[in-house]
PDB file of C-alpha atoms in Angstrom:
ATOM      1  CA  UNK A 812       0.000   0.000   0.000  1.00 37.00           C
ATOM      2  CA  UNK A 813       1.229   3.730  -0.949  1.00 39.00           C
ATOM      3  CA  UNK A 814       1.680   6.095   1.666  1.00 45.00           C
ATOM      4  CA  UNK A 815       0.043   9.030  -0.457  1.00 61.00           C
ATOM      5  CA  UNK A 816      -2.481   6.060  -0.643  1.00 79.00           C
ATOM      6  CA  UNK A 817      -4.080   5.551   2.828  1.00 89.00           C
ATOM      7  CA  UNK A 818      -7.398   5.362   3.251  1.00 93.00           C
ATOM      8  CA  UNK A 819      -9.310   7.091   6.830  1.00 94.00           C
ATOM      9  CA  UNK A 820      -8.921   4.052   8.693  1.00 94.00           C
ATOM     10  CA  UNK A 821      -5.211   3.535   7.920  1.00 94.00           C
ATOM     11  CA  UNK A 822      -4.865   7.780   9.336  1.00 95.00           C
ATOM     12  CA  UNK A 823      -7.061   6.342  12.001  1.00 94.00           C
ATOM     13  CA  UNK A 824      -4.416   3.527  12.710  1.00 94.00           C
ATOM     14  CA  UNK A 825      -1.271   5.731  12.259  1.00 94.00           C
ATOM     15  CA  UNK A 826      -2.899   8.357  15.040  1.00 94.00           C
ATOM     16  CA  UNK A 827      -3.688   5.935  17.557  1.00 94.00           C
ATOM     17  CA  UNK A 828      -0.042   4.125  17.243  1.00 93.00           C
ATOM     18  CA  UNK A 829       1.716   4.158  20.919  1.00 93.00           C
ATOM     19  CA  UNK A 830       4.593   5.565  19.065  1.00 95.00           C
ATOM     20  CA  UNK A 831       3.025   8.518  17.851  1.00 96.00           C
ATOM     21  CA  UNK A 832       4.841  12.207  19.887  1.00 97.00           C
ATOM     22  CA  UNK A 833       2.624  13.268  22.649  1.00 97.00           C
ATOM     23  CA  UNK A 834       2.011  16.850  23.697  1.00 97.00           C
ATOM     24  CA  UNK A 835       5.200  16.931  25.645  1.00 97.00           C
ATOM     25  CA  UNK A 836       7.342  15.083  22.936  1.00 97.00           C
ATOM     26  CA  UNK A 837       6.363  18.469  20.555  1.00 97.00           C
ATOM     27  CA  UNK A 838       6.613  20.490  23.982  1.00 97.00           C
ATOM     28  CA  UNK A 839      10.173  19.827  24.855  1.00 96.00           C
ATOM     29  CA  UNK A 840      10.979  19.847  21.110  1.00 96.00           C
ATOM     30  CA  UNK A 841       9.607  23.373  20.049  1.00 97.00           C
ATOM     31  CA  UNK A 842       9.969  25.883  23.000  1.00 97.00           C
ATOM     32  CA  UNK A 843      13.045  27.642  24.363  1.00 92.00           C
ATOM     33  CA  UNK A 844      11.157  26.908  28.483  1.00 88.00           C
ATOM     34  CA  UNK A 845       8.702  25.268  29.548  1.00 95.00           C
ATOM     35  CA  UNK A 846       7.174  25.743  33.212  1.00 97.00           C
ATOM     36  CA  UNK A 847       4.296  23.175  33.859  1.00 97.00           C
ATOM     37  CA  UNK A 848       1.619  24.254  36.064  1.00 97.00           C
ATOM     38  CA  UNK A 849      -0.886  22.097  37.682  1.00 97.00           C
ATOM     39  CA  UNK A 850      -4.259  21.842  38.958  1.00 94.00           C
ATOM     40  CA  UNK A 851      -7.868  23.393  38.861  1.00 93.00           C
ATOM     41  CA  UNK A 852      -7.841  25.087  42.243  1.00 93.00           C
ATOM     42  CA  UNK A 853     -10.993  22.929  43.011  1.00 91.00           C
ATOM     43  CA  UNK A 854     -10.581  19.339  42.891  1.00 94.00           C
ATOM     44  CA  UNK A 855      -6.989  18.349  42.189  1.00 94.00           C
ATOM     45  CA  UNK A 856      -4.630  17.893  39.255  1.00 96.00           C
ATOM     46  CA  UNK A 857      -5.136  15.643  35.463  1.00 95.00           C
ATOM     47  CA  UNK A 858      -2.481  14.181  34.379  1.00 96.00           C
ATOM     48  CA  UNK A 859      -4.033  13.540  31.138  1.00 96.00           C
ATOM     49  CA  UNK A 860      -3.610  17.176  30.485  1.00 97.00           C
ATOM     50  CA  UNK A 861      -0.526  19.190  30.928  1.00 98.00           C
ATOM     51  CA  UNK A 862      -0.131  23.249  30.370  1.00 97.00           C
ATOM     52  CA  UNK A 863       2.202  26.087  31.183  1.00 97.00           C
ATOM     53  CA  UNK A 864       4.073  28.818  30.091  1.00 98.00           C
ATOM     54  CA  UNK A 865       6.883  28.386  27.316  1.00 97.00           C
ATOM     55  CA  UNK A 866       8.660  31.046  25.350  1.00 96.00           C
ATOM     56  CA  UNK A 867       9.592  30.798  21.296  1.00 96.00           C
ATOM     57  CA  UNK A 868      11.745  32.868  19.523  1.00 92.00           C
ATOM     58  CA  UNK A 869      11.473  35.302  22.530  1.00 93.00           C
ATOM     59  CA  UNK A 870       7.824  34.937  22.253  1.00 95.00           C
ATOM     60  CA  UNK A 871       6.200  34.141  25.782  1.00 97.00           C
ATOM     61  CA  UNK A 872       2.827  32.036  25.223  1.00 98.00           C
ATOM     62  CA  UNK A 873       0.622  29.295  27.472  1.00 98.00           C
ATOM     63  CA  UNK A 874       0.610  25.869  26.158  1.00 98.00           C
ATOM     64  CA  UNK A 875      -1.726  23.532  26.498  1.00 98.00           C
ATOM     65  CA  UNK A 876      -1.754  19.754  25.622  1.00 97.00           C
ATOM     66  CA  UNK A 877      -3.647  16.669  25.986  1.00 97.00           C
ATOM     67  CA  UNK A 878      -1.258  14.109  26.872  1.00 97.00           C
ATOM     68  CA  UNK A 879      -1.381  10.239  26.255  1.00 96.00           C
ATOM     69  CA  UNK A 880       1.726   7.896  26.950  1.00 93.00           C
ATOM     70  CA  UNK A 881       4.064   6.199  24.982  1.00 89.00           C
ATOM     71  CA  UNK A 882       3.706   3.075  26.514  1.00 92.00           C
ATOM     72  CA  UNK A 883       0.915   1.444  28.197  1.00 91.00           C
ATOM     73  CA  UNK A 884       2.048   2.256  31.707  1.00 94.00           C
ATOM     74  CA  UNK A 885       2.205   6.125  30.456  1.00 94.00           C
ATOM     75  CA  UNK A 886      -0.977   5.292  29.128  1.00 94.00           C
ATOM     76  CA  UNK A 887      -2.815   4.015  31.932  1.00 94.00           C
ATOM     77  CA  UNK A 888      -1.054   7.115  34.201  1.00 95.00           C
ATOM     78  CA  UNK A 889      -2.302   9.603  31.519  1.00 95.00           C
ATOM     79  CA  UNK A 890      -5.612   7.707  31.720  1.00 94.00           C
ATOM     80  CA  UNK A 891      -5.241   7.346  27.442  1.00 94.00           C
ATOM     81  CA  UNK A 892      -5.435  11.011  27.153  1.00 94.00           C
ATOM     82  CA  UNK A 893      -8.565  11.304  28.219  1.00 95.00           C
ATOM     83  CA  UNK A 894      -9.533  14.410  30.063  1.00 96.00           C
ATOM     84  CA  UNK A 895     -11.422  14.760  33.268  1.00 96.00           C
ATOM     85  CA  UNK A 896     -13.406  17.720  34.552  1.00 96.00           C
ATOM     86  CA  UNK A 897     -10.649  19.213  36.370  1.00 97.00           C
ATOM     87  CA  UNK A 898      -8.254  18.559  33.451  1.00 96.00           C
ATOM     88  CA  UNK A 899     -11.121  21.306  31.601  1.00 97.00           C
ATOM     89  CA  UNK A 900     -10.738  23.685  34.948  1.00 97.00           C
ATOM     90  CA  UNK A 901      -6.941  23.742  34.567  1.00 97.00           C
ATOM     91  CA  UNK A 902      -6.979  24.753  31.120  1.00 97.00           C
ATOM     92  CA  UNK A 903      -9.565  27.717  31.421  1.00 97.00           C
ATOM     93  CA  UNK A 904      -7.334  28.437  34.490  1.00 97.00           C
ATOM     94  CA  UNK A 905      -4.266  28.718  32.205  1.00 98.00           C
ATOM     95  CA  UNK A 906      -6.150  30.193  29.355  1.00 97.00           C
ATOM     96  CA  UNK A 907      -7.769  33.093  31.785  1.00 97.00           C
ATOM     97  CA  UNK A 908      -4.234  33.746  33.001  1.00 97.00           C
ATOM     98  CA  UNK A 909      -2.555  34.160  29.816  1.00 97.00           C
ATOM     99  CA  UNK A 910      -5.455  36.548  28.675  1.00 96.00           C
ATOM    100  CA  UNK A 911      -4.492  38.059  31.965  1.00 96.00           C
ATOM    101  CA  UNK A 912      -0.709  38.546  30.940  1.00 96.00           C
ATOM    102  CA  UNK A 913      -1.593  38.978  27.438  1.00 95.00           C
ATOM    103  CA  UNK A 914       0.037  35.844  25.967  1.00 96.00           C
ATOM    104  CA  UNK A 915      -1.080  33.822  22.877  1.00 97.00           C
ATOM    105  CA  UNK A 916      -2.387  30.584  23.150  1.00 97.00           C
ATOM    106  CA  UNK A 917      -0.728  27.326  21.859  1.00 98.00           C
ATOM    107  CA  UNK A 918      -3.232  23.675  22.352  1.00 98.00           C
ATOM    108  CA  UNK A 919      -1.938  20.518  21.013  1.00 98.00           C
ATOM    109  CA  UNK A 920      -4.800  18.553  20.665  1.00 97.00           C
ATOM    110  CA  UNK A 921      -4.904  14.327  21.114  1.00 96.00           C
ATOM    111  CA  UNK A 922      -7.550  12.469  22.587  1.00 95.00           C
ATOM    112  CA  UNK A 923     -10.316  10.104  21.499  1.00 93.00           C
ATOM    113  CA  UNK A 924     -12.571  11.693  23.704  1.00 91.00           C
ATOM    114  CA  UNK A 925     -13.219  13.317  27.355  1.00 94.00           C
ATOM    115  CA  UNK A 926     -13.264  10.812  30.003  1.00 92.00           C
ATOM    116  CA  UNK A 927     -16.622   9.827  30.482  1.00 89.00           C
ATOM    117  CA  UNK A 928     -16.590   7.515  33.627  1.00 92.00           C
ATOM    118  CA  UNK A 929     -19.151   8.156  36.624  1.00 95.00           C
ATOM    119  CA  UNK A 930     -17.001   9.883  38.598  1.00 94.00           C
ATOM    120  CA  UNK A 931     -16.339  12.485  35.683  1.00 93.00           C
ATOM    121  CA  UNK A 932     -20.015  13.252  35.253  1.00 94.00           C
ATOM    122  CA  UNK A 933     -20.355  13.632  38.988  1.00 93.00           C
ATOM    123  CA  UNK A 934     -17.880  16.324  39.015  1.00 94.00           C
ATOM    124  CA  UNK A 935     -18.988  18.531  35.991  1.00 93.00           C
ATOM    125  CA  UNK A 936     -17.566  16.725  32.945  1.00 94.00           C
ATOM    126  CA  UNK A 937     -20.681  18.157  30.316  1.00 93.00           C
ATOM    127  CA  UNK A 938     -20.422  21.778  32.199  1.00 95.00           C
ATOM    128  CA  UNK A 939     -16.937  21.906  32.174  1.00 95.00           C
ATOM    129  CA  UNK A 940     -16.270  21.262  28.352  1.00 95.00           C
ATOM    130  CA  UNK A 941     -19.338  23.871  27.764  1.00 95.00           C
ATOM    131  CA  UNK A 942     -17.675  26.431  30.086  1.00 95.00           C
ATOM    132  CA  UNK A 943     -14.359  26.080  28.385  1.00 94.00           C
ATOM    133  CA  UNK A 944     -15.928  26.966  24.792  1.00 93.00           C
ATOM    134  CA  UNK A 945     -17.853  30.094  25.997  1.00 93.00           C
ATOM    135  CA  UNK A 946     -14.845  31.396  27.457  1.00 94.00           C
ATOM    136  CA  UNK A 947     -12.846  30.628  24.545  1.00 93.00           C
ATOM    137  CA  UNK A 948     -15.313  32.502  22.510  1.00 91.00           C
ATOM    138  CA  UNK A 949     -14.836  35.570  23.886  1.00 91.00           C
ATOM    139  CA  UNK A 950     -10.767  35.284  25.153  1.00 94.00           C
ATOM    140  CA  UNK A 951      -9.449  38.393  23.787  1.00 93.00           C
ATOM    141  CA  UNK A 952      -6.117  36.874  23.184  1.00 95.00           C
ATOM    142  CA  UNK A 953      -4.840  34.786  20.241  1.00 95.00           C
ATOM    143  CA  UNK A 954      -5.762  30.813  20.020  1.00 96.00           C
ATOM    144  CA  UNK A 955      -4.142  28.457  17.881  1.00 97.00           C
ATOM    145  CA  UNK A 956      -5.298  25.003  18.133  1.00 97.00           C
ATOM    146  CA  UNK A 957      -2.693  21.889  16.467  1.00 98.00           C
ATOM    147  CA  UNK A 958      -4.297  18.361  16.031  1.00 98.00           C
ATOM    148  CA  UNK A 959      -1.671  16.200  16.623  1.00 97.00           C
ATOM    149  CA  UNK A 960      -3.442  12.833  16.858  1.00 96.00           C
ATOM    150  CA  UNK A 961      -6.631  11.893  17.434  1.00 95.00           C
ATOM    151  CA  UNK A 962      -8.827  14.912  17.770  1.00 92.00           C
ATOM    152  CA  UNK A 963     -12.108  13.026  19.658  1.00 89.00           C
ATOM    153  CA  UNK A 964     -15.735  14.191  20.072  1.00 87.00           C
ATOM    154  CA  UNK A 965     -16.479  17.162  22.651  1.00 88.00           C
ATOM    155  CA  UNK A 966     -12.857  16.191  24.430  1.00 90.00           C
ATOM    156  CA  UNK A 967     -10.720  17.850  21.155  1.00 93.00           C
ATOM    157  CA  UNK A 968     -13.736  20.775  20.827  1.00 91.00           C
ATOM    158  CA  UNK A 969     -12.588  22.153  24.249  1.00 93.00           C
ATOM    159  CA  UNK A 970      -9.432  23.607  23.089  1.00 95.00           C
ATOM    160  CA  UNK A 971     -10.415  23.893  19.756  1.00 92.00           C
ATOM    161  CA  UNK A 972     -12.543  26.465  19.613  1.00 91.00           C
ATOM    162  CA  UNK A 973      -9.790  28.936  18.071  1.00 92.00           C
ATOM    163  CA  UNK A 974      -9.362  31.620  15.542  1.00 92.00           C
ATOM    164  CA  UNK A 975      -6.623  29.081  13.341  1.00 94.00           C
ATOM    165  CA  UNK A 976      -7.030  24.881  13.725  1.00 95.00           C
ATOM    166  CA  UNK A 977      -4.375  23.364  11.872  1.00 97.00           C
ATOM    167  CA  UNK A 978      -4.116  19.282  11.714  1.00 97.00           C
ATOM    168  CA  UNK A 979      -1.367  16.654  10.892  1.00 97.00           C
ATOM    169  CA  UNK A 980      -1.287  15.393   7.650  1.00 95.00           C
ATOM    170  CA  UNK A 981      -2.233  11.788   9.544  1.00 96.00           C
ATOM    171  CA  UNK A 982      -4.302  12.954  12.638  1.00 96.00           C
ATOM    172  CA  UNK A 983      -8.197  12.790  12.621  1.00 95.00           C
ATOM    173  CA  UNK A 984     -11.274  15.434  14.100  1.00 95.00           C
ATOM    174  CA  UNK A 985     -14.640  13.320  14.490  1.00 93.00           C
ATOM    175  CA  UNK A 986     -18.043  14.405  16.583  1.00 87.00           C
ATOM    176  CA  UNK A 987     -17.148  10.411  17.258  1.00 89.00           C
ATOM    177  CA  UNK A 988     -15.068   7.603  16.780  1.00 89.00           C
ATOM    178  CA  UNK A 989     -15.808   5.279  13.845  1.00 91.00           C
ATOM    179  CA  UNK A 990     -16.861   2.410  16.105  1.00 91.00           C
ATOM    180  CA  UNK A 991     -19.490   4.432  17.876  1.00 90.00           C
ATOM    181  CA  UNK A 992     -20.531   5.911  14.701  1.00 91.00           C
ATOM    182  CA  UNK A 993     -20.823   2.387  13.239  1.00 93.00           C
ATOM    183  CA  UNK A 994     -22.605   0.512  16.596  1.00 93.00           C
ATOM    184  CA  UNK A 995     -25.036   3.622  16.647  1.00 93.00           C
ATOM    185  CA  UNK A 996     -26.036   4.286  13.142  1.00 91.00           C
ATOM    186  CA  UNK A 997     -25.482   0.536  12.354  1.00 93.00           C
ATOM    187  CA  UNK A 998     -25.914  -1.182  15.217  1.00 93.00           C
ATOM    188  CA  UNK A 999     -22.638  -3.218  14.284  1.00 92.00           C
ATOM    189  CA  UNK A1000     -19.313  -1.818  15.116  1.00 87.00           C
ATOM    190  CA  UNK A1001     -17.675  -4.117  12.743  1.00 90.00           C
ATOM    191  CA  UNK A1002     -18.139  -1.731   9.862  1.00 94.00           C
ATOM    192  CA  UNK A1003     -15.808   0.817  11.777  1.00 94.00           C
ATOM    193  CA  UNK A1004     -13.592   1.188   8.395  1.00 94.00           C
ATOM    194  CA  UNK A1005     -16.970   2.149   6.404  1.00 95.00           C
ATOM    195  CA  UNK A1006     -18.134   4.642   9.263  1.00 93.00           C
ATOM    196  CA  UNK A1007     -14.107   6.278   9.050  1.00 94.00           C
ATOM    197  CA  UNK A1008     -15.279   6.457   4.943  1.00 94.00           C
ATOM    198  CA  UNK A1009     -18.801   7.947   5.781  1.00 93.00           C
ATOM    199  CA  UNK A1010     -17.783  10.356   8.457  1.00 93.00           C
ATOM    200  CA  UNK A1011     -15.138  12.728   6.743  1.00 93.00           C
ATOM    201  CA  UNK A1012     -12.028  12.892   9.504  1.00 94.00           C
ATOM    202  CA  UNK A1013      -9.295  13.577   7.215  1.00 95.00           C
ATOM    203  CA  UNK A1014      -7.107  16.455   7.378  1.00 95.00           C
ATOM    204  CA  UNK A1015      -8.098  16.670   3.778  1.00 94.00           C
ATOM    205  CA  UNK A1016     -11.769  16.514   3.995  1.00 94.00           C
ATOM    206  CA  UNK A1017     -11.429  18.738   6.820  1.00 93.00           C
ATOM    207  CA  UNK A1018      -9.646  21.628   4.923  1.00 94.00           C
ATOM    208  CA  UNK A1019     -11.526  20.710   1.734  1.00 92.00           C
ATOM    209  CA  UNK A1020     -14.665  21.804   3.618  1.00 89.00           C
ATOM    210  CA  UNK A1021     -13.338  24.873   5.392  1.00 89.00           C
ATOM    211  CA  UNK A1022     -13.160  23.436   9.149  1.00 90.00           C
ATOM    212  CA  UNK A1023      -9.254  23.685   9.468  1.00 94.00           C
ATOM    213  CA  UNK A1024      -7.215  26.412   7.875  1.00 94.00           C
ATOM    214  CA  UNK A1025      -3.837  24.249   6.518  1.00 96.00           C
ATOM    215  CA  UNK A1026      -2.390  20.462   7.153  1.00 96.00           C
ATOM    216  CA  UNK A1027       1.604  19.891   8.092  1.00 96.00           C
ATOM    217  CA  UNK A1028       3.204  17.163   6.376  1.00 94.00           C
ATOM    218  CA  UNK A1029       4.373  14.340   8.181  1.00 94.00           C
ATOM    219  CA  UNK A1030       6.847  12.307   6.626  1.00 93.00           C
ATOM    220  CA  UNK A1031       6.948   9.592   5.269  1.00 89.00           C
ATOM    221  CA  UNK A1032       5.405   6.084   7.864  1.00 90.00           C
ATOM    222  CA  UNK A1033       3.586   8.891  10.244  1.00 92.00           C
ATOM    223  CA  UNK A1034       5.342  11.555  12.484  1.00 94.00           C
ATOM    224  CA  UNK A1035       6.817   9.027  15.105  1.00 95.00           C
ATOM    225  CA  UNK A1036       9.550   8.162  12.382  1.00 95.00           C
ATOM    226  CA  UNK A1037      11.424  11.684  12.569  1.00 95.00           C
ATOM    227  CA  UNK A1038      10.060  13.828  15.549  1.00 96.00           C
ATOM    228  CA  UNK A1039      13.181  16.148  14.914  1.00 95.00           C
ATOM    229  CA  UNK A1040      11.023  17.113  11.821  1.00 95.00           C
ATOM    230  CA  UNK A1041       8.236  17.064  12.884  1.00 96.00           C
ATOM    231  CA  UNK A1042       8.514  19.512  15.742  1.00 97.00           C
ATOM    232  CA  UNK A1043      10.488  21.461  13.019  1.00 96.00           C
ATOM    233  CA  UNK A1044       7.580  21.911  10.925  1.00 96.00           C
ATOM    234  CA  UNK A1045       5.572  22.302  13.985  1.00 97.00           C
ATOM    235  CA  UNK A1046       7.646  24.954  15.030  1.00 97.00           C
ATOM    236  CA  UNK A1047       7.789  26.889  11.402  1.00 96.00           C
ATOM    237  CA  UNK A1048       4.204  27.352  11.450  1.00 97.00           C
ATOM    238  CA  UNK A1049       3.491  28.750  15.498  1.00 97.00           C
ATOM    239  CA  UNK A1050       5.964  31.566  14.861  1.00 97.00           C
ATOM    240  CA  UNK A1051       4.319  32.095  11.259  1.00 96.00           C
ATOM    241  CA  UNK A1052       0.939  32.167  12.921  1.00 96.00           C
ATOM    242  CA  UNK A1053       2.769  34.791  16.206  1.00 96.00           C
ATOM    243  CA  UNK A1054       3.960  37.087  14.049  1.00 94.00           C
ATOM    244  CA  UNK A1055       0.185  37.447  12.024  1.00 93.00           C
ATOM    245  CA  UNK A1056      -1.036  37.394  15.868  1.00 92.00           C
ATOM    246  CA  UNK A1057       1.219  40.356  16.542  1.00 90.00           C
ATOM    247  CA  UNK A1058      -0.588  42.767  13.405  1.00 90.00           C
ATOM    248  CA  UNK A1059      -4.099  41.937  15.190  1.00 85.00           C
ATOM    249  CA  UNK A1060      -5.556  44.959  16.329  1.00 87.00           C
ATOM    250  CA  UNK A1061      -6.988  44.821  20.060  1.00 83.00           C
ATOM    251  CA  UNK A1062     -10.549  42.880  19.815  1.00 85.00           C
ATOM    252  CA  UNK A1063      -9.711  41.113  16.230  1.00 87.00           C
ATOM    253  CA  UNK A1064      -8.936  37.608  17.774  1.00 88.00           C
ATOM    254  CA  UNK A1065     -12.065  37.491  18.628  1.00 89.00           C
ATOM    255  CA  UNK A1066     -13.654  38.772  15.543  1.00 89.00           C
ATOM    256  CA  UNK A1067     -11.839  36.431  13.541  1.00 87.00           C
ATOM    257  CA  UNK A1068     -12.793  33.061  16.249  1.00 88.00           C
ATOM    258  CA  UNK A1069     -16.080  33.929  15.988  1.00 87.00           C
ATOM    259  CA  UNK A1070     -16.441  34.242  12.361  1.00 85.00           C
ATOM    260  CA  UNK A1071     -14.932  30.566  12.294  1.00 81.00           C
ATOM    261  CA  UNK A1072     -17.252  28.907  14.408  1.00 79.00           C
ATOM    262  CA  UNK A1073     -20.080  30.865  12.792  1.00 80.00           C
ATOM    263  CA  UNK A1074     -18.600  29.295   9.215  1.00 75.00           C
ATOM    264  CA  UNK A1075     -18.667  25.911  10.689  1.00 73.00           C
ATOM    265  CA  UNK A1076     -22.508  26.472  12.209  1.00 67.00           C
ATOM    266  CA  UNK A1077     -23.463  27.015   8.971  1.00 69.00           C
ATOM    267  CA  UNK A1078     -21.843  25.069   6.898  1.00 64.00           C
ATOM    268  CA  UNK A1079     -24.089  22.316   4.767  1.00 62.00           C
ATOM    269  CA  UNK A1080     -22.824  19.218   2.871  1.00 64.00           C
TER     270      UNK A1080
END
C-alpha cells in the first residue's frame, strides 16, 4: 500500500499508534522553556492534560496539551489522554491567566474523547467542556489550536474552539469515533472502516470543507519516524501564525474566532 495512498482508517491507525509524539514530545521539542503548572484550584490535578508557560523565539505564550503515553504504563497514568473535569478547569485556568498577561495561546490537541466515567459526570464533565468553549469565545487573546493525533468528540472541541485549527497530515477530528458511529447508526461496530469512509475525519476533507485552515506534512510512515522534523515543521508554522497574531488589532482575535465557528454552524454538505 502507498503512503500518499491511505485510506481514513489507515490515518485512524497511524494516530492511535503508541509511538506517535505526545504533547510533551512536541513540547520539549519546540519551546526555548517550559514551566508546567498544575491543577484546577478545586478538585486536584489531570495528568491527562498538561499546560504552562513556554517562550519561542522570545515569544512568551501558554501551552496547552492533551497528553497520552508512549507506553501502556504512560498510558494508563495519563488515563489514554482522556480528560477529566478538572483537566477542563486547569486549562480555562491557564487560558484566563494568559489573557491576563496577554500571551497567545498554543493547544496541542490528542484524545479520542473526554473521560466519560461516573465519577467524571459527577464532578462537571458536560459543564466543564461547555464552560471552556464560551470562554474561549470571547478570550481576547490569540488561540491556535494543532491536532496532533486523534482529535475526539467534545474532548478535542474544548481547546479547539480557536481563531486558526491546523491538523497533521495523519491525525483525525470526528463528533465520534468510527466504532461508535458504526454501533449507533449501524448497530454493528464491525463496519468501523466504512463509518471512518462515511464520516469525513481527514485532514483533507477537513480543509476541503473549510473546518481547518492548513495540514503539516508528516513524513513519510507517520510523524513518530522523525520527531526532529516534525517539531520542526511544527515549530515553522506557530511563529508564522505569532507574528500574524502580533498585526491583530486589540478585539480582532475574537472577531476572527467567531467568524470561524459561525462558518462551521453554517456550513451544509
Amino acid at each position: 500500500m502507498l503512503y500518499e495512498n491511505l485510506t481514513p482508517w489507515d490515518k485512524l491507525t497511524l494516530a492511535r499508534t503508541v509511538e506517535r509524539p505526545t504533547s510533551l514530545d512536541y513540547i520539549n521539542n519546540i519551546f526555548d522553556k517550559f514551566i508546567e503548572f498544575h491543577g484546577d484550584r478545586y478538585y486536584g490535578d489531570d495528568s491527562a492534560l498538561v499546560g504552562g508557560i513556554a517562550s519561542i523565539n522570545g515569544i512568551k505564550v501558554t501551552v496547552i496539551g492533551q497528553q497520552k503515553g508512549g507506553n501502556i504504563k504512560e498510558n494508563i497514568e495519563r488515563n489514554f489522554g482522556m480528560v477529566k473535569p478538572e483537566g477542563y478547569r486547569k486549562s480555562l485556568r491557564l487560558m484566563k491567566q494568559a489573557e491576563k498577561f496577554k500571551r497567545p495561546i498554543i493547544c496541542f490537541i490528542d484524545t479520542p474523547g473526554a473521560y466519560c466515567g461516573v465519577e467524571a459526570e459527577e464532578r462537571g464533565q458536560g459543564e466543564a467542556i461547555a464552560r471552556n468553549l464560551m470562554e474561549m469565545a470571547s478570550l481576547n487573546v490569540p488561540i491556535l489550536s494543532i491536532i496532533i493525533g486523534e482529535g475526539g468528540s467534545g474532548g478535542a472541541l474544548a481547546l479547539a474552539a480557536s481563531e486558526k485549527v491546523y491538523m497533521l497530515e495523519n491525525s483525525i477530528y470526528s463528533l465520534l469515533s468510527p466504532e461508535g458511529f458504526a454501533s449507533i447508526l449501524w448497530k454493528d461496530s464491525s463496519r468501523s472502516k466504512e463509518a471512518a469512509e462515511a464520516m469525513k475525519i481527514t485532514a483533507k476533507d477537513l480543509l476541503f470543507r473549510g473546518f481547518i485552515d492548513g495540514i503539516i506534512k508528516e513524513p513519510a510512515g507517520g510523524a513518530h519516524k522523525d520527531l526532529e522534523y516534525m517539531a520542526l515543521n511544527i515549530k515553522k508554522l506557530i511563529i508564522k501564525e505569532l507574528m500574524g497574531f502580533s498585526k491583530l488589532e486589540p478585539g480582532e482575535a475574537i472577531k476572527l474566532r467567531h467568524e470561524k465557528i459561525r462558518k462551521i454552524g453554517e456550513y451544509r454538505e
